[in-house]
PDB file of C-alpha atoms in Angstrom:
ATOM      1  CA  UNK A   1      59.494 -58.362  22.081  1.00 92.00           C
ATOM      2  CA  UNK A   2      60.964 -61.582  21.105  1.00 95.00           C
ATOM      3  CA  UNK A   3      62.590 -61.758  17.574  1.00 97.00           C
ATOM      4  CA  UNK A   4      64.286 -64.751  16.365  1.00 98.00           C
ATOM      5  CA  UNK A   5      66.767 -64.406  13.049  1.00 98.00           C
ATOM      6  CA  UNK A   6      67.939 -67.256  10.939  1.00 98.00           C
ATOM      7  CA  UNK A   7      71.081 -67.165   9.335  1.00 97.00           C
ATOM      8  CA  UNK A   8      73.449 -69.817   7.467  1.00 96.00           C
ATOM      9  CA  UNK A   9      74.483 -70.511   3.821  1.00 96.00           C
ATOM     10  CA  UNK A  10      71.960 -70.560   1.084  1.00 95.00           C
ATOM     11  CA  UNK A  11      73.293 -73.015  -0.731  1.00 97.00           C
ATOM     12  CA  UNK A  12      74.802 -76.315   0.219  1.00 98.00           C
ATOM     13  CA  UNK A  13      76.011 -79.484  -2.100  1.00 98.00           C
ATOM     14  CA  UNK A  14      74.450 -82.826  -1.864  1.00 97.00           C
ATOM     15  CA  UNK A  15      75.687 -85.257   0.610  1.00 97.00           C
ATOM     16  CA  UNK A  16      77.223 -82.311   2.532  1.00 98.00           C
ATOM     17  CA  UNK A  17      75.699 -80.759   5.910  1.00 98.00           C
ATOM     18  CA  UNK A  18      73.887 -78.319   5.982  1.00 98.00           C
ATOM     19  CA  UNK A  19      74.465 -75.502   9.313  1.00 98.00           C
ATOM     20  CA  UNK A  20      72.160 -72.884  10.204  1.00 98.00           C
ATOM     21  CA  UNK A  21      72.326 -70.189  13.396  1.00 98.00           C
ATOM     22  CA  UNK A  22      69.148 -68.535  15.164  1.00 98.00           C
ATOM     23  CA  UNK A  23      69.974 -65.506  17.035  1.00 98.00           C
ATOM     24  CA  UNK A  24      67.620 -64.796  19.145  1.00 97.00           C
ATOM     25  CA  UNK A  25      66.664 -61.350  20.950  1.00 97.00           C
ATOM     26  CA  UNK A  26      64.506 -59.450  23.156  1.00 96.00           C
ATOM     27  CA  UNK A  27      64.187 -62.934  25.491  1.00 95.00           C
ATOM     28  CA  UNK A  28      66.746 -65.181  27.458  1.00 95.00           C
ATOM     29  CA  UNK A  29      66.976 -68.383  25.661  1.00 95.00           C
ATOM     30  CA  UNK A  30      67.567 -69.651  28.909  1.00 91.00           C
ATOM     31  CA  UNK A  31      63.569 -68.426  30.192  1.00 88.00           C
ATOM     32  CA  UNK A  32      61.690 -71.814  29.866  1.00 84.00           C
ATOM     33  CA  UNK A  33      60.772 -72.101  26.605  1.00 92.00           C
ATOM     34  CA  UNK A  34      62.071 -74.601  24.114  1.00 94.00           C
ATOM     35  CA  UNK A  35      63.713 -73.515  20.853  1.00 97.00           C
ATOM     36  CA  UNK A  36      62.910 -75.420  17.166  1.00 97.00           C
ATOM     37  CA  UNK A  37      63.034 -75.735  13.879  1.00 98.00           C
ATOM     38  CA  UNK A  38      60.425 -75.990  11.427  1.00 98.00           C
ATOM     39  CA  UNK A  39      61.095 -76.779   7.387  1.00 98.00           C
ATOM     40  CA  UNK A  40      59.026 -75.880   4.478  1.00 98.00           C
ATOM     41  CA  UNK A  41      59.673 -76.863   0.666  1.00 97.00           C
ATOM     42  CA  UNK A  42      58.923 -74.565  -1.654  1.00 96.00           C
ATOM     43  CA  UNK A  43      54.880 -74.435  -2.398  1.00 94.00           C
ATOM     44  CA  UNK A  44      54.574 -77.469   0.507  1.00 95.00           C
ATOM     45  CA  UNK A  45      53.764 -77.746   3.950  1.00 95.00           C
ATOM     46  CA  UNK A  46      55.645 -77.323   7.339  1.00 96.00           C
ATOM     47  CA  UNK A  47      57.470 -80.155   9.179  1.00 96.00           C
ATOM     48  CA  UNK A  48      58.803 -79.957  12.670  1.00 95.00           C
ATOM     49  CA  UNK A  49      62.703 -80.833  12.518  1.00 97.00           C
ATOM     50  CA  UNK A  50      63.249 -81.069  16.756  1.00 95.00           C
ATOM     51  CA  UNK A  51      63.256 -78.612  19.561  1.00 96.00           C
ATOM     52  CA  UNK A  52      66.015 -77.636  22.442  1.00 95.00           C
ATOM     53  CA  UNK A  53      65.787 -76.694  25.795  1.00 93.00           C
ATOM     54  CA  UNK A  54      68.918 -74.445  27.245  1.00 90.00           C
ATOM     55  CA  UNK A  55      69.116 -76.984  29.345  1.00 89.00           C
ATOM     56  CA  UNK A  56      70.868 -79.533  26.173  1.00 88.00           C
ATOM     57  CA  UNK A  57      67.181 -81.708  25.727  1.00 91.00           C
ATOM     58  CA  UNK A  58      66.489 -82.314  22.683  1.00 93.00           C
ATOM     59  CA  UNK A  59      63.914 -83.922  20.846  1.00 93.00           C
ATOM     60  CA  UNK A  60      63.870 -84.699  17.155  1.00 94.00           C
ATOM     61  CA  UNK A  61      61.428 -85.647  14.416  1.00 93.00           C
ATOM     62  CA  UNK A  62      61.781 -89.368  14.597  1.00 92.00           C
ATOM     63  CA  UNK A  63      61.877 -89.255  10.842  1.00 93.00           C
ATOM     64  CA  UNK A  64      65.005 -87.003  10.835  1.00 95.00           C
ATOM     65  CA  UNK A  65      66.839 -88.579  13.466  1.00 95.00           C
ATOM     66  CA  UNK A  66      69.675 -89.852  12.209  1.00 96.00           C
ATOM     67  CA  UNK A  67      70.921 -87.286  10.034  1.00 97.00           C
ATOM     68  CA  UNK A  68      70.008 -84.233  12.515  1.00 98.00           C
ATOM     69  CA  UNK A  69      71.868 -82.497  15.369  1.00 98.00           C
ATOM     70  CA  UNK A  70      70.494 -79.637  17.352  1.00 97.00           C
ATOM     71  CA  UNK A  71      72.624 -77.240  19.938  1.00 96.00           C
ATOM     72  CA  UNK A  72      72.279 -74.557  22.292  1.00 95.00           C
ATOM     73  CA  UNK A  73      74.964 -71.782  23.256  1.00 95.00           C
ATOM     74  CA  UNK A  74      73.479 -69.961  26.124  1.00 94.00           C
ATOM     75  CA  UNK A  75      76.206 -67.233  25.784  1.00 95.00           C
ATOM     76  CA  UNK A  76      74.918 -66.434  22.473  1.00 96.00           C
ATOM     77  CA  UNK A  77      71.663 -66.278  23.112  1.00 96.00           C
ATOM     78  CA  UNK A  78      71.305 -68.552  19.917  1.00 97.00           C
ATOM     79  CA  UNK A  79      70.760 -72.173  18.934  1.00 97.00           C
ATOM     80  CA  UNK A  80      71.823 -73.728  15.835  1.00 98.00           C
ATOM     81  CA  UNK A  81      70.487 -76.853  13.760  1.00 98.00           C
ATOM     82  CA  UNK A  82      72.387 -79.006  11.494  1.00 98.00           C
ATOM     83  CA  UNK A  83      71.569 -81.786   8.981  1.00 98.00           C
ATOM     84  CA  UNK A  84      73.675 -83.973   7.351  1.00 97.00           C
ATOM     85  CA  UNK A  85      73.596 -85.708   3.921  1.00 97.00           C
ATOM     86  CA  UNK A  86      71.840 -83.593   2.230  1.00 97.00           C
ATOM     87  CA  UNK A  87      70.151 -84.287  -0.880  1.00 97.00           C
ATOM     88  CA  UNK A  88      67.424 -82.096  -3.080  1.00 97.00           C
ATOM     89  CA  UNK A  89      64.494 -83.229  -1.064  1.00 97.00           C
ATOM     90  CA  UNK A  90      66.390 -81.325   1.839  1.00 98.00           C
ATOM     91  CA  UNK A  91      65.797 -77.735  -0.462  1.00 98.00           C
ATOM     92  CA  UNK A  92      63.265 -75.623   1.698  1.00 98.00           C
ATOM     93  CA  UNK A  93      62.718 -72.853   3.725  1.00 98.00           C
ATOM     94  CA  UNK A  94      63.925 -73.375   7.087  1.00 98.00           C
ATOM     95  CA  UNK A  95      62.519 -71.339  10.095  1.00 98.00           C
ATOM     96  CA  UNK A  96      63.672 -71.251  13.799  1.00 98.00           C
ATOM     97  CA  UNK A  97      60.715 -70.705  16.486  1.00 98.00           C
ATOM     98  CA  UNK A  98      60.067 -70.747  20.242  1.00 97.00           C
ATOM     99  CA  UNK A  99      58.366 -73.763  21.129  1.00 96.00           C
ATOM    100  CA  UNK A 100      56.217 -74.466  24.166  1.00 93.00           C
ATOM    101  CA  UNK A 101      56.147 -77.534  25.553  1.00 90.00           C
ATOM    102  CA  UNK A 102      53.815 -79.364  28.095  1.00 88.00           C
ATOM    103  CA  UNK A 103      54.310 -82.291  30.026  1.00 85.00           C
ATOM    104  CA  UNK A 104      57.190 -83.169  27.685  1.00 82.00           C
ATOM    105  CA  UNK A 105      54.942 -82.568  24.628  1.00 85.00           C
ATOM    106  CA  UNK A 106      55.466 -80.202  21.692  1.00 87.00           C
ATOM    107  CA  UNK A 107      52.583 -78.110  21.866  1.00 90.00           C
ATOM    108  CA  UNK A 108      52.959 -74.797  19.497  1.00 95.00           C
ATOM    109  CA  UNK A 109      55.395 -72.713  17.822  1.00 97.00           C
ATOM    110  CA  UNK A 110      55.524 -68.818  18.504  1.00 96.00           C
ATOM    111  CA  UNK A 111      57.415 -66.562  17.608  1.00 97.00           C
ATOM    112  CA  UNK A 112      58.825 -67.584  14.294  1.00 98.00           C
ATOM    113  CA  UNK A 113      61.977 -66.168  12.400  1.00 98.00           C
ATOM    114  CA  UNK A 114      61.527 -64.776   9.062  1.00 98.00           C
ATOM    115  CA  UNK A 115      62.946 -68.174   7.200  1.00 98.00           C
ATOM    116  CA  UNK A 116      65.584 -68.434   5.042  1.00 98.00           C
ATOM    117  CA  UNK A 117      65.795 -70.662   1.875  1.00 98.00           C
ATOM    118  CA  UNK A 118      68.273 -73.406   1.481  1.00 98.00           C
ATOM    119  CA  UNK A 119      68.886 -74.826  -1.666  1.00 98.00           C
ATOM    120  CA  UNK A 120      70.716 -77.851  -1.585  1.00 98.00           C
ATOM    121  CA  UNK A 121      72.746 -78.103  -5.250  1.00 96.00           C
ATOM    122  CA  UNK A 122      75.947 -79.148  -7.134  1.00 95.00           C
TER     123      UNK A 122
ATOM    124  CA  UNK B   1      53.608 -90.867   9.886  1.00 65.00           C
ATOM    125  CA  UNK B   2      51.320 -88.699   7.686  1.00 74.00           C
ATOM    126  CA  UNK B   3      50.412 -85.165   7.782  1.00 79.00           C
ATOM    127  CA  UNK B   4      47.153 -84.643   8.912  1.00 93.00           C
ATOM    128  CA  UNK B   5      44.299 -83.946   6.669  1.00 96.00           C
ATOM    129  CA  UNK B   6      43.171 -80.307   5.534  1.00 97.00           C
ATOM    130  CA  UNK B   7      41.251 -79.464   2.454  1.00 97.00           C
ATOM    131  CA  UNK B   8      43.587 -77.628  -0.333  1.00 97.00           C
ATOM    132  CA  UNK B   9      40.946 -74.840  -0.431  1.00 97.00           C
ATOM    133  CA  UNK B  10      38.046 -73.042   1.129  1.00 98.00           C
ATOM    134  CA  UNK B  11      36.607 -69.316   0.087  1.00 97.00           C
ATOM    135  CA  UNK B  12      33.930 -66.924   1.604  1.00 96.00           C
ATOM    136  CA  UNK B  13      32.985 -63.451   0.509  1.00 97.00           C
ATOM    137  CA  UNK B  14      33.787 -60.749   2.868  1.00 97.00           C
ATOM    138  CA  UNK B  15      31.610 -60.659   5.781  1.00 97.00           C
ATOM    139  CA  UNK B  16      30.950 -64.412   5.697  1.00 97.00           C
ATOM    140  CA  UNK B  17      32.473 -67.224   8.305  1.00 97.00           C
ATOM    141  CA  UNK B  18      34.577 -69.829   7.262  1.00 98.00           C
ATOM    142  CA  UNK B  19      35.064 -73.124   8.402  1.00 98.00           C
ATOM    143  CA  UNK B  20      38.351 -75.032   8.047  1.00 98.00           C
ATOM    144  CA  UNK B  21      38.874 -78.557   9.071  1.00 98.00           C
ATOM    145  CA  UNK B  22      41.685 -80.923  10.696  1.00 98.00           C
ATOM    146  CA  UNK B  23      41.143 -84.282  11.013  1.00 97.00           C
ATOM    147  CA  UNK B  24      43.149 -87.080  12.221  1.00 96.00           C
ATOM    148  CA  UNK B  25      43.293 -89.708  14.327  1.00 94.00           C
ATOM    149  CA  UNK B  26      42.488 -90.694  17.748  1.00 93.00           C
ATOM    150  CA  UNK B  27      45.930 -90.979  18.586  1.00 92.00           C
ATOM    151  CA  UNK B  28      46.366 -87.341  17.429  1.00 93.00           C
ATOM    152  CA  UNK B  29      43.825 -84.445  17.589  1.00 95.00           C
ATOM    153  CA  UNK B  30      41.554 -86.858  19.295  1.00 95.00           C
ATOM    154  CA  UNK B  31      43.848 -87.563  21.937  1.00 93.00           C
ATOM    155  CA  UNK B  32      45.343 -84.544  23.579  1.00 93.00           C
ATOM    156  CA  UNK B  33      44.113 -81.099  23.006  1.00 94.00           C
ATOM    157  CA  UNK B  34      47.354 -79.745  21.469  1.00 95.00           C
ATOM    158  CA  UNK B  35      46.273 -78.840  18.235  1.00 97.00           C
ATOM    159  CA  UNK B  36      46.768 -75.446  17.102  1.00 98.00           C
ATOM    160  CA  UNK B  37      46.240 -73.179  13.861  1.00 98.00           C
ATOM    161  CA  UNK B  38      48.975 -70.748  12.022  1.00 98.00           C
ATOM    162  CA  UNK B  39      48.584 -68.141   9.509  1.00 98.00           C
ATOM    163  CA  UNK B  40      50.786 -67.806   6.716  1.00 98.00           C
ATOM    164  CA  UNK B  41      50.981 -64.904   4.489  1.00 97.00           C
ATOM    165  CA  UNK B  42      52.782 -65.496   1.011  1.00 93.00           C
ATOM    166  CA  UNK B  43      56.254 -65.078   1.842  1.00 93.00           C
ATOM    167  CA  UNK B  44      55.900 -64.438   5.179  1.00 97.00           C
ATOM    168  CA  UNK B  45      56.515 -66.748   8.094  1.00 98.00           C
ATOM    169  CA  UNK B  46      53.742 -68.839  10.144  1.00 98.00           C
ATOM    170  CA  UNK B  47      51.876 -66.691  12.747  1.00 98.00           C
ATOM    171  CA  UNK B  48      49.859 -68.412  15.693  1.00 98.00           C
ATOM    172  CA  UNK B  49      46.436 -67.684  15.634  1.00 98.00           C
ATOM    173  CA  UNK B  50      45.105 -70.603  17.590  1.00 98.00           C
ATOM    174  CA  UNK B  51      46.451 -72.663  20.356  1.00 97.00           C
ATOM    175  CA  UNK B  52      45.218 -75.626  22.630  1.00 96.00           C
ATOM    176  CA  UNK B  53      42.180 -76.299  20.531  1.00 97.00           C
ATOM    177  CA  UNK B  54      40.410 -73.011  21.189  1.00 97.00           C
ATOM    178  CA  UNK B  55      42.791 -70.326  22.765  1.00 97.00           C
ATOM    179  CA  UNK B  56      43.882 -67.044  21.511  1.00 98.00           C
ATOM    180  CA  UNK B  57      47.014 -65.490  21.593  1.00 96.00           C
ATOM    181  CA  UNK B  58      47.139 -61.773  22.705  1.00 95.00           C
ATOM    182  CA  UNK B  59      46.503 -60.007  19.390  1.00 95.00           C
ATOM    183  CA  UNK B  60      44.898 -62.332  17.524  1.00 97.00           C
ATOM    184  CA  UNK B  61      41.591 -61.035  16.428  1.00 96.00           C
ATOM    185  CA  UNK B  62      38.453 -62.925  18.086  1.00 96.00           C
ATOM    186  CA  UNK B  63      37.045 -63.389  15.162  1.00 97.00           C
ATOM    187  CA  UNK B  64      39.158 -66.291  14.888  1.00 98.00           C
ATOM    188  CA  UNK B  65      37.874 -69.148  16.898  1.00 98.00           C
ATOM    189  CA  UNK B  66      38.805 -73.020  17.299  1.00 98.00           C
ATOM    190  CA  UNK B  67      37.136 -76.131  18.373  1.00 98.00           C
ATOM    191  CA  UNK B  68      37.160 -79.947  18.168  1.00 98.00           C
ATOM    192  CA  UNK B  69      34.732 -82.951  17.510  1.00 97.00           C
ATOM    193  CA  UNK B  70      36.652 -86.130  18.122  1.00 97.00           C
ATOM    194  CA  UNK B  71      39.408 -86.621  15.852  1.00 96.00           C
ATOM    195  CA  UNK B  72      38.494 -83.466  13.694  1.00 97.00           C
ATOM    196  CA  UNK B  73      39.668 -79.745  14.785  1.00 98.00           C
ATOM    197  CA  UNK B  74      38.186 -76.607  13.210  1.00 98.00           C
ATOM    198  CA  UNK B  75      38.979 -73.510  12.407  1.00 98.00           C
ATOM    199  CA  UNK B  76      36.811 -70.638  11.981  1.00 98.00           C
ATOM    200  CA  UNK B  77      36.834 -67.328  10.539  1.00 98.00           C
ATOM    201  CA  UNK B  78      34.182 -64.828  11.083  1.00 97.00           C
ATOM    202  CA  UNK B  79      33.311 -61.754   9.271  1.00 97.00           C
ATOM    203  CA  UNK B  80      35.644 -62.642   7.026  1.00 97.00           C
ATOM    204  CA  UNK B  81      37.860 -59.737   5.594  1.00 97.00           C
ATOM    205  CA  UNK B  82      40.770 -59.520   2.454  1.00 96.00           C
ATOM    206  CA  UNK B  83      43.307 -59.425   4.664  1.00 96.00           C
ATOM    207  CA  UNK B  84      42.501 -62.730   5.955  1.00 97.00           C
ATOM    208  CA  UNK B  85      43.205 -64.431   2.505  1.00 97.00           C
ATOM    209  CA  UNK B  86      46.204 -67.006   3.477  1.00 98.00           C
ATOM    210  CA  UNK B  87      47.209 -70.417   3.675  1.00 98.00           C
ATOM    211  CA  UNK B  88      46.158 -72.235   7.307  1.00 98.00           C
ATOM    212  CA  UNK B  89      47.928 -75.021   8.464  1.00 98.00           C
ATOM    213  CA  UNK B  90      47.383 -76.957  11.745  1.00 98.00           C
ATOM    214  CA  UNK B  91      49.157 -78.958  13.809  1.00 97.00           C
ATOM    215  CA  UNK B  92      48.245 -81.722  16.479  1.00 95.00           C
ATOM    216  CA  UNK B  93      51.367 -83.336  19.398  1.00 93.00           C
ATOM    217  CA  UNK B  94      50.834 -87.220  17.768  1.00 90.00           C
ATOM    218  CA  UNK B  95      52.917 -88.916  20.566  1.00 87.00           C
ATOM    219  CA  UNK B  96      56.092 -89.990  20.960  1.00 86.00           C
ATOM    220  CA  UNK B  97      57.585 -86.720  21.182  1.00 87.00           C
ATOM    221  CA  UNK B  98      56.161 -86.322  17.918  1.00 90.00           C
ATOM    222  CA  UNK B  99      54.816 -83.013  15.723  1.00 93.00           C
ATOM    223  CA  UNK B 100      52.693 -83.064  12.809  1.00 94.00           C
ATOM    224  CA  UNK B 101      51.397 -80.254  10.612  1.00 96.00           C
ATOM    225  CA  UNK B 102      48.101 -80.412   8.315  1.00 96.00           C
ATOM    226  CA  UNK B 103      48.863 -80.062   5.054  1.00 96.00           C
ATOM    227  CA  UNK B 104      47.588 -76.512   5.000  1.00 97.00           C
ATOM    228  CA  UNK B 105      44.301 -74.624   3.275  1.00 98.00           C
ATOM    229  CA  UNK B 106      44.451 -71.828   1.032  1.00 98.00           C
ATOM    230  CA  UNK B 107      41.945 -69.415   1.938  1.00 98.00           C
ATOM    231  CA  UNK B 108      40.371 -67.277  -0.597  1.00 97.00           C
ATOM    232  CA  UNK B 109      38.445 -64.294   0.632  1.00 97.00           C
ATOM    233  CA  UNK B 110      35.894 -63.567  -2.985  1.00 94.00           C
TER     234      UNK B 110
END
């Protein structure tokens, strides 16, 4: 049974980066699935962040881009996201997932982790 | 690029179907048959319920179901029971390498 766990600080001061770890067990990360990251303010909706392959490709939410960098350690069996400049809007609850892909093409996310709340405060 | 559209709320009395809708464009849910439909508990995390327009993951009761009319998807719940009371969201590939969730319903089971 495949569980993923997040894990990371739960709080994190503006403009600094913000660095969270999914362990994952019960499956190889390295089995042909991708591996993502999913964000959800509190009492808002979900937003894909970008997805891994064990492979190193990546793809990201165009609208994150610039400030986000997702990685892979195969050893591990984990993958870990971070996001730079953080500001208040970047407060949510941040999930890791499996992702399957076709033809290049996020398609749906399953299993999830249980989340874990950032809060992103002086 | 904005979320795609879900109506804040629908309700049904136990025993009753449910219908919730996803609509965007045709260079979303119109265009590739990637949407799907999570579950998601208060507190909890998203669960799948719905993938590919109309498939089922194993465990996922069958009186779920999923469909799509052009650039709208559906989701519906049969025989509805309390334990299906929840917020839905759905979620459609929109190109470009590119995700996109609905902005989720709240299900109330009366």
């Amino acid at each position: 049974q495949v569980q993923l766990q997040e894990s990371g600080p739960g709080l994190v001061k503006p403009s600094e980066t913000l660095s969270l770890t999914c362990a994952v067990s019960g499956y190889s990360i390295n089995s042909g699935y991708y591996w993502g990251w999913i964000r959800q303010p509190p009492g808002k909706g979900l937003e894909w962040i970008g997805s891994i392959y064990h492979s190193g490709n990546i793809y990201y939410n165009p609208s994150l881009k610039s400030r986000v960098t997702i990685s892979v350690d195969t050893s591990k069996n984990q993958f870990s996201l971070k996001l730079s400049s953080v500001t208040a809007a970047d407060t949510a609850v941040f999930y890791c997932a499996r992702v399957r892909y076709s033809y290049g093409y996020p398609i749906w996310f399953d299993p999830w982790g249980q989340g874990t709340l950032v809060t992103v405060s002086s | 690029q904005s979320a795609l559209t879900q109506p804040p709320s629908a309700s049904g009395s136990p025993g009753q179907s449910v219908t919730i809708s996803c609509t965007g464009t045709s260079s979303d849910v119109g265009g590739y048959n990637y949407v799907s439909w999570y579950q998601q508990r208060p507190g909890k995390a998203p669960k799948l319920m719905i993938y590919e327009v109309s498939y089922r993951p194993s465990g996922v009761p069958d009186r779920f179901s999923g469909s799509k009319s052009g650039n709208t998807a559906s989701l519906t719940v049969s025989g509805l029971q309390a334990e299906d009371e929840a917020d839905y969201y759905c979620s459609s590939y929109v190109g470009s390498n590119n995700l996109l969730f609905g902005g989720g319903t709240k299900l109330t089971v009366l």
